[in-house]
Structures are given as C-alpha cells and as structure tokens.
CSV table of N, CA and C in Angstrom, one decimal:
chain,number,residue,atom,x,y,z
A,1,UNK,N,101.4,106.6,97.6
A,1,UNK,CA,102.4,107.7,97.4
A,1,UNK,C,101.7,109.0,97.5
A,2,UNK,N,102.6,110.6,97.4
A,2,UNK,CA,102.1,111.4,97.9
A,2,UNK,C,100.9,111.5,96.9
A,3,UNK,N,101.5,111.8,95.3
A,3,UNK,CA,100.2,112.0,94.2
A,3,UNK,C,99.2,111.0,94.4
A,4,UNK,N,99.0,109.8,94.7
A,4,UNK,CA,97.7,109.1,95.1
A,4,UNK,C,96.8,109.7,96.2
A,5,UNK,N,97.6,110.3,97.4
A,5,UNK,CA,97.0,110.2,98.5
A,5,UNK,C,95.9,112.5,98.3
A,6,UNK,N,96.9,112.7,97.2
A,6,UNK,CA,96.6,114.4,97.0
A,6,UNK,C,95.1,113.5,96.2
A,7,UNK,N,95.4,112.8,95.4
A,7,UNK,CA,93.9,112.7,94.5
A,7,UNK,C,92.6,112.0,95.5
A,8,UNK,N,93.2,111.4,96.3
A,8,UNK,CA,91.9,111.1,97.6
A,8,UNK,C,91.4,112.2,98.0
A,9,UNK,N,92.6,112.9,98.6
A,9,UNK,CA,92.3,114.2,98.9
A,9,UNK,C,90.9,115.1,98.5
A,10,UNK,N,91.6,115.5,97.4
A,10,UNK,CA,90.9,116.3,96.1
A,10,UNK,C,89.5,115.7,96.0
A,11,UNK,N,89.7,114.5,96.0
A,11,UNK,CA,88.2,113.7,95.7
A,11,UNK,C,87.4,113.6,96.7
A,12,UNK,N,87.5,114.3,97.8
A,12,UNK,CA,86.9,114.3,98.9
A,12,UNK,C,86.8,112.8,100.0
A,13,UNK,N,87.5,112.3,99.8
A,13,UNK,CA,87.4,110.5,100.5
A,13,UNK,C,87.5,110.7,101.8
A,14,UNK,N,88.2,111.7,102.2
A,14,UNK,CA,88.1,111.4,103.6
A,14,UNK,C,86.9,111.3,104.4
A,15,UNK,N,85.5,112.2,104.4
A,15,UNK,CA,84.6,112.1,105.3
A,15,UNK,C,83.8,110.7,104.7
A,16,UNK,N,84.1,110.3,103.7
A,16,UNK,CA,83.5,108.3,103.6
A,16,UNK,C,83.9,107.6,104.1
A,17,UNK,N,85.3,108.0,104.2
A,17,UNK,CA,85.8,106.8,105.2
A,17,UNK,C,85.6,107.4,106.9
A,18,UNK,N,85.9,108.4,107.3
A,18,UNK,CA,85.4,108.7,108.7
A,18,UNK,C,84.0,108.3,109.1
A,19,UNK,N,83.3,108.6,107.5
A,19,UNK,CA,81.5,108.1,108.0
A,19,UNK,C,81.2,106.6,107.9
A,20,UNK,N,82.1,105.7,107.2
A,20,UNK,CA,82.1,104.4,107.4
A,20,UNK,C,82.7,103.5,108.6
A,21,UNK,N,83.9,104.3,109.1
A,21,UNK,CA,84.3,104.3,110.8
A,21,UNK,C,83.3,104.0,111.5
A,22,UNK,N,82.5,105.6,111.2
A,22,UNK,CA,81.4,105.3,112.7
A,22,UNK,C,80.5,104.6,112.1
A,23,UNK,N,79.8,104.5,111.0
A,23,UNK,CA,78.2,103.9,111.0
A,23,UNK,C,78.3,102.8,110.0
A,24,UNK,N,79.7,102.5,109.6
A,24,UNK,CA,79.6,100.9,108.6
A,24,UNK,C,79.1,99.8,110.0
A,25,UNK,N,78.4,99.0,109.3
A,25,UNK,CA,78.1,97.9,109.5
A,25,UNK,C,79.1,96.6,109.2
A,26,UNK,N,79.5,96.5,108.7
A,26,UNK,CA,80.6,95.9,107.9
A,26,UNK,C,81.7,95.8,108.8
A,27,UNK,N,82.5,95.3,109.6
A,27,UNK,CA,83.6,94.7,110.6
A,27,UNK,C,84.8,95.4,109.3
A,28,UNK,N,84.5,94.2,108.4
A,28,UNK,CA,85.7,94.8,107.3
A,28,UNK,C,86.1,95.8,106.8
A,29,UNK,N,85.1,96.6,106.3
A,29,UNK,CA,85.1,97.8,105.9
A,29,UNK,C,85.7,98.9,106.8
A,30,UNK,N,84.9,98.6,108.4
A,30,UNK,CA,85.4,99.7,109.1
A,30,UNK,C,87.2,99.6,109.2
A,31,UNK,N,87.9,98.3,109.5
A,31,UNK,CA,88.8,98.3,109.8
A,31,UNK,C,89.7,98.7,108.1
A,32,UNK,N,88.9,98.3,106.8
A,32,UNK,CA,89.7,98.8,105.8
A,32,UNK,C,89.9,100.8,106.0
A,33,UNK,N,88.7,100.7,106.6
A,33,UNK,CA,89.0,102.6,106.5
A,33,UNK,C,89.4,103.3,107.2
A,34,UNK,N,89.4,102.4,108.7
A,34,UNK,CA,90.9,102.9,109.2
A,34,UNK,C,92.0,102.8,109.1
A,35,UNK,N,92.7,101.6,108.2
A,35,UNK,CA,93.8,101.5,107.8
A,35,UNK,C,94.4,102.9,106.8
A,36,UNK,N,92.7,103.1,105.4
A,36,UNK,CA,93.2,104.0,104.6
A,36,UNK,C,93.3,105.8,105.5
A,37,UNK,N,92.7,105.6,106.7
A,37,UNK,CA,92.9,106.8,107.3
A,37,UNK,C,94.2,107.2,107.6
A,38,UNK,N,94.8,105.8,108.5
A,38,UNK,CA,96.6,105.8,108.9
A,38,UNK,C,97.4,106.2,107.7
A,39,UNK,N,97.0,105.9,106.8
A,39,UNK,CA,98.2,105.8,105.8
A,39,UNK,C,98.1,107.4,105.0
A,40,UNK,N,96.6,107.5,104.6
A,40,UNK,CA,96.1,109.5,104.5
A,40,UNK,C,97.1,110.0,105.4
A,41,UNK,N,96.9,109.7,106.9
A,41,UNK,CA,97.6,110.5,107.7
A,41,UNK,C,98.9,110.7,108.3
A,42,UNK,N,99.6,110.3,107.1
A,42,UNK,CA,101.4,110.1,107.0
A,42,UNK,C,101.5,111.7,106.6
A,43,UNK,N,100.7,113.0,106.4
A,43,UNK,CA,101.3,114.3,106.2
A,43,UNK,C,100.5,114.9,106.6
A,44,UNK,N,100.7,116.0,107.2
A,44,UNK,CA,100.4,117.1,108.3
A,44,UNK,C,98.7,117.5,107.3
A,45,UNK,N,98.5,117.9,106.2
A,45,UNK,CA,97.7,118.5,105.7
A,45,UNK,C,96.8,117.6,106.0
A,46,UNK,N,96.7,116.3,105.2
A,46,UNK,CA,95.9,115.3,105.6
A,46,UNK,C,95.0,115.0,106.9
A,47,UNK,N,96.2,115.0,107.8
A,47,UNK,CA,96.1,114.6,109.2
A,47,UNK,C,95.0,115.8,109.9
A,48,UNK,N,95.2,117.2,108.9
A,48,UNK,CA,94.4,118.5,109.4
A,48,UNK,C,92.7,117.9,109.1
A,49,UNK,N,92.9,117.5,107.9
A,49,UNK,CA,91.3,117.0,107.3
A,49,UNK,C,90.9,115.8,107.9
A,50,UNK,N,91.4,115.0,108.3
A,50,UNK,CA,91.3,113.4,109.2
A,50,UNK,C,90.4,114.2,110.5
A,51,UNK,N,91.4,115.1,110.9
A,51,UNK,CA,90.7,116.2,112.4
A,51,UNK,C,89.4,116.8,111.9
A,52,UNK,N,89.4,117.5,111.1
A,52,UNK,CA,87.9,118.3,110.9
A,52,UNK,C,87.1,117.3,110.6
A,53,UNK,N,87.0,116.3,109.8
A,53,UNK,CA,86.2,115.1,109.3
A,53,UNK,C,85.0,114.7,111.0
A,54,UNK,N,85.9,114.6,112.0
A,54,UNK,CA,85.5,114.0,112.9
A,54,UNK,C,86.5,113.0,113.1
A,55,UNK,N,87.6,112.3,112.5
A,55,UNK,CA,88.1,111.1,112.2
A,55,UNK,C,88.6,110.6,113.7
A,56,UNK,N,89.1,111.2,114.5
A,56,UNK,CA,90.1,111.2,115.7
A,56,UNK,C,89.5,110.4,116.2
A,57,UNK,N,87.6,111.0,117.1
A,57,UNK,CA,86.6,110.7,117.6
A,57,UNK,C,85.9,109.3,117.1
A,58,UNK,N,85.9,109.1,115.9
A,58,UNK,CA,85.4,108.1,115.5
A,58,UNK,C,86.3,106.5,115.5
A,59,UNK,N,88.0,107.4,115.2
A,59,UNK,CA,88.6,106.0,115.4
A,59,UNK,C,88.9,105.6,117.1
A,60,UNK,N,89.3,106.6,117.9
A,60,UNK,CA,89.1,106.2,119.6
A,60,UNK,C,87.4,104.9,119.6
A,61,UNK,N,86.6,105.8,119.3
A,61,UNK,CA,85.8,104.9,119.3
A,61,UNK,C,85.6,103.6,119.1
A,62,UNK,N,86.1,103.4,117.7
A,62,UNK,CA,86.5,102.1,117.0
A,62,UNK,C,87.4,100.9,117.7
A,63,UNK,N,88.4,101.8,118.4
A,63,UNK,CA,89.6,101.2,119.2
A,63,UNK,C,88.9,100.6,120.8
A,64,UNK,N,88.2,101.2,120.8
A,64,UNK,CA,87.4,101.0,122.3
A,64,UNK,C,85.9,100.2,122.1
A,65,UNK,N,86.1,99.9,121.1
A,65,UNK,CA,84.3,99.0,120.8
A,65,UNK,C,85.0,97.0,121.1
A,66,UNK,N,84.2,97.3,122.1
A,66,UNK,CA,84.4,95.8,123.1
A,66,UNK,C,83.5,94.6,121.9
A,67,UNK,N,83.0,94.7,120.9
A,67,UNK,CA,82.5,93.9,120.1
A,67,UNK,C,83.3,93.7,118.5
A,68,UNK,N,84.3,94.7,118.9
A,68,UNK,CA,84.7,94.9,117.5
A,68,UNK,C,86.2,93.4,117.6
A,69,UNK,N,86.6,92.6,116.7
A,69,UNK,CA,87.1,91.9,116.6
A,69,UNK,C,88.9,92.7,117.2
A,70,UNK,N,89.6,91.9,117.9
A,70,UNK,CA,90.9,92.3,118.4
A,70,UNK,C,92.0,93.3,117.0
A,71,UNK,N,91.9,92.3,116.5
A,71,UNK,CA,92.5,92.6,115.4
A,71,UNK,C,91.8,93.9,114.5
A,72,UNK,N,90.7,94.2,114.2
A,72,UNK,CA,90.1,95.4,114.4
A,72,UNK,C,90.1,96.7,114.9
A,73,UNK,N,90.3,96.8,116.4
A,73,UNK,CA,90.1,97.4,117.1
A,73,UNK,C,92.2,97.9,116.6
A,74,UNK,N,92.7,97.1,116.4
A,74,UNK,CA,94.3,97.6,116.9
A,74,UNK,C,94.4,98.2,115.3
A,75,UNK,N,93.6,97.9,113.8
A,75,UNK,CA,93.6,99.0,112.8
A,75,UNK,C,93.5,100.6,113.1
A,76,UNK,N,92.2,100.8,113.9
A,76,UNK,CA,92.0,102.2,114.7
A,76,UNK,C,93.0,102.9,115.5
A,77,UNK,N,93.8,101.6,116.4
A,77,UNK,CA,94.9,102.1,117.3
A,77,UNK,C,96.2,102.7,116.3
A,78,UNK,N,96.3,101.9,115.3
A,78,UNK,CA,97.2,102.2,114.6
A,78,UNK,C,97.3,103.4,113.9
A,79,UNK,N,96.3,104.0,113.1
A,79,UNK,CA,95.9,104.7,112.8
A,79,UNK,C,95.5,106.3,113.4
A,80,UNK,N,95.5,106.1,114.9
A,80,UNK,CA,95.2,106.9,116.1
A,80,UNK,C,96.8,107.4,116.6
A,81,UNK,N,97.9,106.2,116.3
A,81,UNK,CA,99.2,106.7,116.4
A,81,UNK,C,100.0,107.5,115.3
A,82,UNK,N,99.5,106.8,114.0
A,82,UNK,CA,100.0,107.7,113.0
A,82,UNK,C,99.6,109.3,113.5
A,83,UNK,N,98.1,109.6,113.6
A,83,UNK,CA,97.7,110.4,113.8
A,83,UNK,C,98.6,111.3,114.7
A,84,UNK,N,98.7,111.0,115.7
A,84,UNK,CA,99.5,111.4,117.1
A,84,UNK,C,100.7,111.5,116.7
A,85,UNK,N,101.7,110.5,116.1
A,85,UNK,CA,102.8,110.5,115.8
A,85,UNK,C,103.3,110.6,114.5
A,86,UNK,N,104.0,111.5,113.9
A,86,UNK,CA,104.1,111.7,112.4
A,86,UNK,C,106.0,111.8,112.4
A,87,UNK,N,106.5,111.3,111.8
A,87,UNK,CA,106.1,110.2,110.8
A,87,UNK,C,106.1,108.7,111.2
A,88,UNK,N,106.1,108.1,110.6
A,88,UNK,CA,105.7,106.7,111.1
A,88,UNK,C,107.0,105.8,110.4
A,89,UNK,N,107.6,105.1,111.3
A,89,UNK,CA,108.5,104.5,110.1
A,89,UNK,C,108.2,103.1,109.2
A,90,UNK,N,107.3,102.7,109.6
A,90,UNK,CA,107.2,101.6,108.5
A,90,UNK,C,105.9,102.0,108.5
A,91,UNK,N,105.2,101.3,106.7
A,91,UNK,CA,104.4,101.7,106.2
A,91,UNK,C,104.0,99.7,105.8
A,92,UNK,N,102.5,99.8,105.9
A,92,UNK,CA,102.0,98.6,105.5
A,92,UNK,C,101.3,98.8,104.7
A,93,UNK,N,101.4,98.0,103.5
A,93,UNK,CA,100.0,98.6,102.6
A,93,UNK,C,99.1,96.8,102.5
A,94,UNK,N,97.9,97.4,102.6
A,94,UNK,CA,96.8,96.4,102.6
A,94,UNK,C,96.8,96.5,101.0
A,95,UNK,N,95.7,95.1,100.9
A,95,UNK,CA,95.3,94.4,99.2
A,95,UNK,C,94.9,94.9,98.0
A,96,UNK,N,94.8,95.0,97.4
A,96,UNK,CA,94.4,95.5,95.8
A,96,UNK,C,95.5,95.6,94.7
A,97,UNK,N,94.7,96.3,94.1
A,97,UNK,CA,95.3,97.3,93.0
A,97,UNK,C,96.1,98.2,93.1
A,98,UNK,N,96.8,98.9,92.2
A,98,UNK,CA,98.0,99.6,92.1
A,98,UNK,C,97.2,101.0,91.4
A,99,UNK,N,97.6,101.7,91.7
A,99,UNK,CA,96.7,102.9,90.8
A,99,UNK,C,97.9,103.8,90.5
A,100,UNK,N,98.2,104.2,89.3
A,100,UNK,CA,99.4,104.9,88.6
A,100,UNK,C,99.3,106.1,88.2
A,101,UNK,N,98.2,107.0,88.8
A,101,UNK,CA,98.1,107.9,87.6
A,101,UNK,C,98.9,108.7,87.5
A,102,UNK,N,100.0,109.0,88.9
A,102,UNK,CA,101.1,109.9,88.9
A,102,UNK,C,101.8,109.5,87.4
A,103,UNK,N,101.8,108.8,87.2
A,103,UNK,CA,102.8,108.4,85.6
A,103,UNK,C,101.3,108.6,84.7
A,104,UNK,N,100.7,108.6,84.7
A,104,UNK,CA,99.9,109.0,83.5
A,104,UNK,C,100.2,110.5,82.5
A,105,UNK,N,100.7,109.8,81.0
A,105,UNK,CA,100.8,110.9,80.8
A,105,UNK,C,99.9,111.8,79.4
A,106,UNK,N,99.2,110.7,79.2
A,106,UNK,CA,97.7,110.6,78.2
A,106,UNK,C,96.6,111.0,78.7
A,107,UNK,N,95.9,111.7,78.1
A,107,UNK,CA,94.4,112.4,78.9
A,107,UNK,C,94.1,111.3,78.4
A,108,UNK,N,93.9,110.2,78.0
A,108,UNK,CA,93.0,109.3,78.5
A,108,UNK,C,92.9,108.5,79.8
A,109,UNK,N,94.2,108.2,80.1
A,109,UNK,CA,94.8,107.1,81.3
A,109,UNK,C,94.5,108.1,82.7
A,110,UNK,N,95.0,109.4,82.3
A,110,UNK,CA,94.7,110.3,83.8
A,110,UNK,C,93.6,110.5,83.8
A,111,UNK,N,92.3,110.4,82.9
A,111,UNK,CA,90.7,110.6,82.9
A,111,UNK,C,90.4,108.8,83.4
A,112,UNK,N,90.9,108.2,82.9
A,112,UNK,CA,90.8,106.4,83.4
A,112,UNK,C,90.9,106.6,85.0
A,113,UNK,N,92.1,107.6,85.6
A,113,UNK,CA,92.4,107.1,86.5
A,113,UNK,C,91.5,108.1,87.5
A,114,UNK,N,91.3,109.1,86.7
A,114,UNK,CA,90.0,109.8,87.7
A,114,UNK,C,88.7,109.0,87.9
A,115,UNK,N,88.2,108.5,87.0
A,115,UNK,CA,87.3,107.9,86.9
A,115,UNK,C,87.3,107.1,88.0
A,116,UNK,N,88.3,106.2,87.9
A,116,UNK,CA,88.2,105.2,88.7
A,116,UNK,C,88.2,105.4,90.3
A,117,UNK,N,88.8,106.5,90.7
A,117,UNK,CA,89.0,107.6,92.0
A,117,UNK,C,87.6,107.1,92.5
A,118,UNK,N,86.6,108.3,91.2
A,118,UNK,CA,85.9,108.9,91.6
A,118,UNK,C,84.5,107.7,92.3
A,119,UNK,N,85.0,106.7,90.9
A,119,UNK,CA,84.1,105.1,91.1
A,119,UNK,C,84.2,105.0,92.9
A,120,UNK,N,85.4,104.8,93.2
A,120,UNK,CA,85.4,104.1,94.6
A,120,UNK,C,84.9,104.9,96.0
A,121,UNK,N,85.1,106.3,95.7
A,121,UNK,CA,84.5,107.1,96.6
A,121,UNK,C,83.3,107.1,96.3
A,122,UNK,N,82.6,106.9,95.3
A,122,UNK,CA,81.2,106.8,94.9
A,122,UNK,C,80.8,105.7,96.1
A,123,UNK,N,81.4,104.5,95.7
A,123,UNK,CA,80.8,103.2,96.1
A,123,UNK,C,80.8,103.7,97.7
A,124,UNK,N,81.9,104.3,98.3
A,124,UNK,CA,82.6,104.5,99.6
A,124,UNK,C,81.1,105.1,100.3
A,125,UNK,N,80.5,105.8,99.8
A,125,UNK,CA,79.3,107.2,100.0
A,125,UNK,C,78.3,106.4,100.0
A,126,UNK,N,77.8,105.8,98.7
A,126,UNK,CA,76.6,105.1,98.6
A,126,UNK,C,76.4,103.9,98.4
A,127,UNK,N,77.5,102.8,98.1
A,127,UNK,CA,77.2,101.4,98.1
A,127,UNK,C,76.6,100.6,99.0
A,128,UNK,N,76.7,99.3,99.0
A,128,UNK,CA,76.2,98.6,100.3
A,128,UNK,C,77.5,98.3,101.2
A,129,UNK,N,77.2,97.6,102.2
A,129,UNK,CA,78.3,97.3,103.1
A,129,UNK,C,79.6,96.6,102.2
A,130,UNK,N,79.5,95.8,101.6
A,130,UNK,CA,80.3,94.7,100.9
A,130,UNK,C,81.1,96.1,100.0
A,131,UNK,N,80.3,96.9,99.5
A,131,UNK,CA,81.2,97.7,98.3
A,131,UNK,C,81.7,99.0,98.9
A,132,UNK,N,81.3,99.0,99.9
A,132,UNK,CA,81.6,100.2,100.7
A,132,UNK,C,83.3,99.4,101.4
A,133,UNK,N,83.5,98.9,102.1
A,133,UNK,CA,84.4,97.5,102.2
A,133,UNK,C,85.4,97.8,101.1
A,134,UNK,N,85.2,97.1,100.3
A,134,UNK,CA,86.2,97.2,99.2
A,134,UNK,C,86.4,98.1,98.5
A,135,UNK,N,85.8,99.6,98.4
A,135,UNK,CA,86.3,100.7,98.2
A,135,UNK,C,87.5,101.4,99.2
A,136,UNK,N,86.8,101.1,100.3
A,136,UNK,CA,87.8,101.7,101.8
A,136,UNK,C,89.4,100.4,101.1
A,137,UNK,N,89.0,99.3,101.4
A,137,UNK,CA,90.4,98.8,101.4
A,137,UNK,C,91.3,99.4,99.9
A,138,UNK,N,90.4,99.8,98.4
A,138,UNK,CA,91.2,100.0,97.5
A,138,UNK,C,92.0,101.5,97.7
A,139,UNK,N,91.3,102.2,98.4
A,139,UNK,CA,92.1,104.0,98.5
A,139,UNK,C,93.2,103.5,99.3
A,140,UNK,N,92.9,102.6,100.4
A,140,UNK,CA,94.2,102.4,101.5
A,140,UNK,C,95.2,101.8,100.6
A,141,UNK,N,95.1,101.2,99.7
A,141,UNK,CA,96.4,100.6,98.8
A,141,UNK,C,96.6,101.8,97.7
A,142,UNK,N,95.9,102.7,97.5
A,142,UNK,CA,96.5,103.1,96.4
A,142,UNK,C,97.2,104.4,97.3
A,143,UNK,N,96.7,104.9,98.5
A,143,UNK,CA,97.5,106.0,99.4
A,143,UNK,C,98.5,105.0,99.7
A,144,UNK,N,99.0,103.8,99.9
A,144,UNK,CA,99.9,103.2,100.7
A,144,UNK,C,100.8,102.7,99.4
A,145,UNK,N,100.8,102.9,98.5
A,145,UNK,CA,101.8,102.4,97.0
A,145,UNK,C,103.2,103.3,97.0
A,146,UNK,N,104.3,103.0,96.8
A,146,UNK,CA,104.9,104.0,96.9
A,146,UNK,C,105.5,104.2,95.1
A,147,UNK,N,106.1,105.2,95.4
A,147,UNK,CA,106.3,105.7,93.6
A,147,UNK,C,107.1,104.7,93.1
C-alpha cells in the first residue's frame, strides 16, 4: 500500500535493491528486487527515485542477461513496464509477511514496525546473498499489500 511503500521510501531502500539488481549474486534475490522495484514503481515520485538510483539501467540489463533464468529475466521486464507504463492494472504481490504499520496506533507497534523496516534494509545493504534475497522479497510484499 501507499504508507508501506512512503516508509521504504523514507528508509532509503531503493538504491539496495537497484544495487542488488546489478551486483547480487543471488538469481533470487535479483529477481525478488526487481519485483519490489515494479511495485515501488506504481507512483510517479517513486518511479523519479527508481530513475536517479540507476534502476532503469540496471533492470534492462537484468532483462537482457542471457544466463539469467527465463522467468527471471521477465521480473525486470515487468518492472521496466511498470516503469514505462503507469498505472498498471493488476498488481501481484510476492511471499511474506504483512507489515501494518499504517494502522499502528501505539508508539510501540510503529517503533516495532520501523525497526523492522529498518532490519530489512539493513540486511538489503549488508547481509549475505541468502539475506539480502529475503529482505528484497519482504519490502516487495509489504509495498505490494493493499490497505
């Protein structure tokens, strides 16, 4: 939803996942953070920071890597049309968790839920392949949840 996708925002996520595009190692990963790119890039503001990041460049890339798994390579494409084409009418959301904090209305639950933000972009930045992976796929579900 929009308030999930403003707290990625805020949290700076985008250039981890454009930097995990180009230099993950990880098949999975890359393709989870193209997905959470597509779905970031369902509004114009977004879609402005996906552009400055590098993101554009990195997912053509991704879409055009002759080693990258079929199914892979068409996460980037998809993501490369949201880009291109706004709005998108159907919305897919990949696996995880649900993240609520828009309804949070306890400074503890909305400090829980920053935390936890902050946890995945952490991992996103500096984990290993595996947690870098499953950070990208957790932002893509919580930008792709609807209210």
């Amino acid at each position: 939803n929009d308030q999930n996708k403003a707290a990625i925002i805020a949290a700076d996520g985008i250039p981890p996942l454009v930097a995990l595009v180009t230099n993950g190692m990880d098949d999975h990963g890359k393709k989870y953070a193209a997905q959470a790119l597509g779905i970031l890039a369902r509004n114009d503001q977004n879609k402005a920071a996906i552009v400055a990041a590098g993101g554009v460049q990195a997912l053509e890339d991704m879409a055009k890597d002759g080693k990258m798994p079929a199914a892979y390579q068409q996460a980037a494409q998809e993501a490369l049309k949201i880009l291109q084409h706004f709005p998108r009418e159907s919305d897919s959301a990949v696996g995880g968790t649900k993240l609520n904090c828009e309804q949070a209305t306890k400074p503890s639950t909305t400090t829980a839920c920053a935390e936890k933000l902050r946890g995945e972009i952490g991992a996103l930045k500096s984990g290993n392949e595996e947690q870098k992976a499953k950070a990208a796929e957790q932002l893509g579900t919580w930008a792709a949840v609807s209210d």
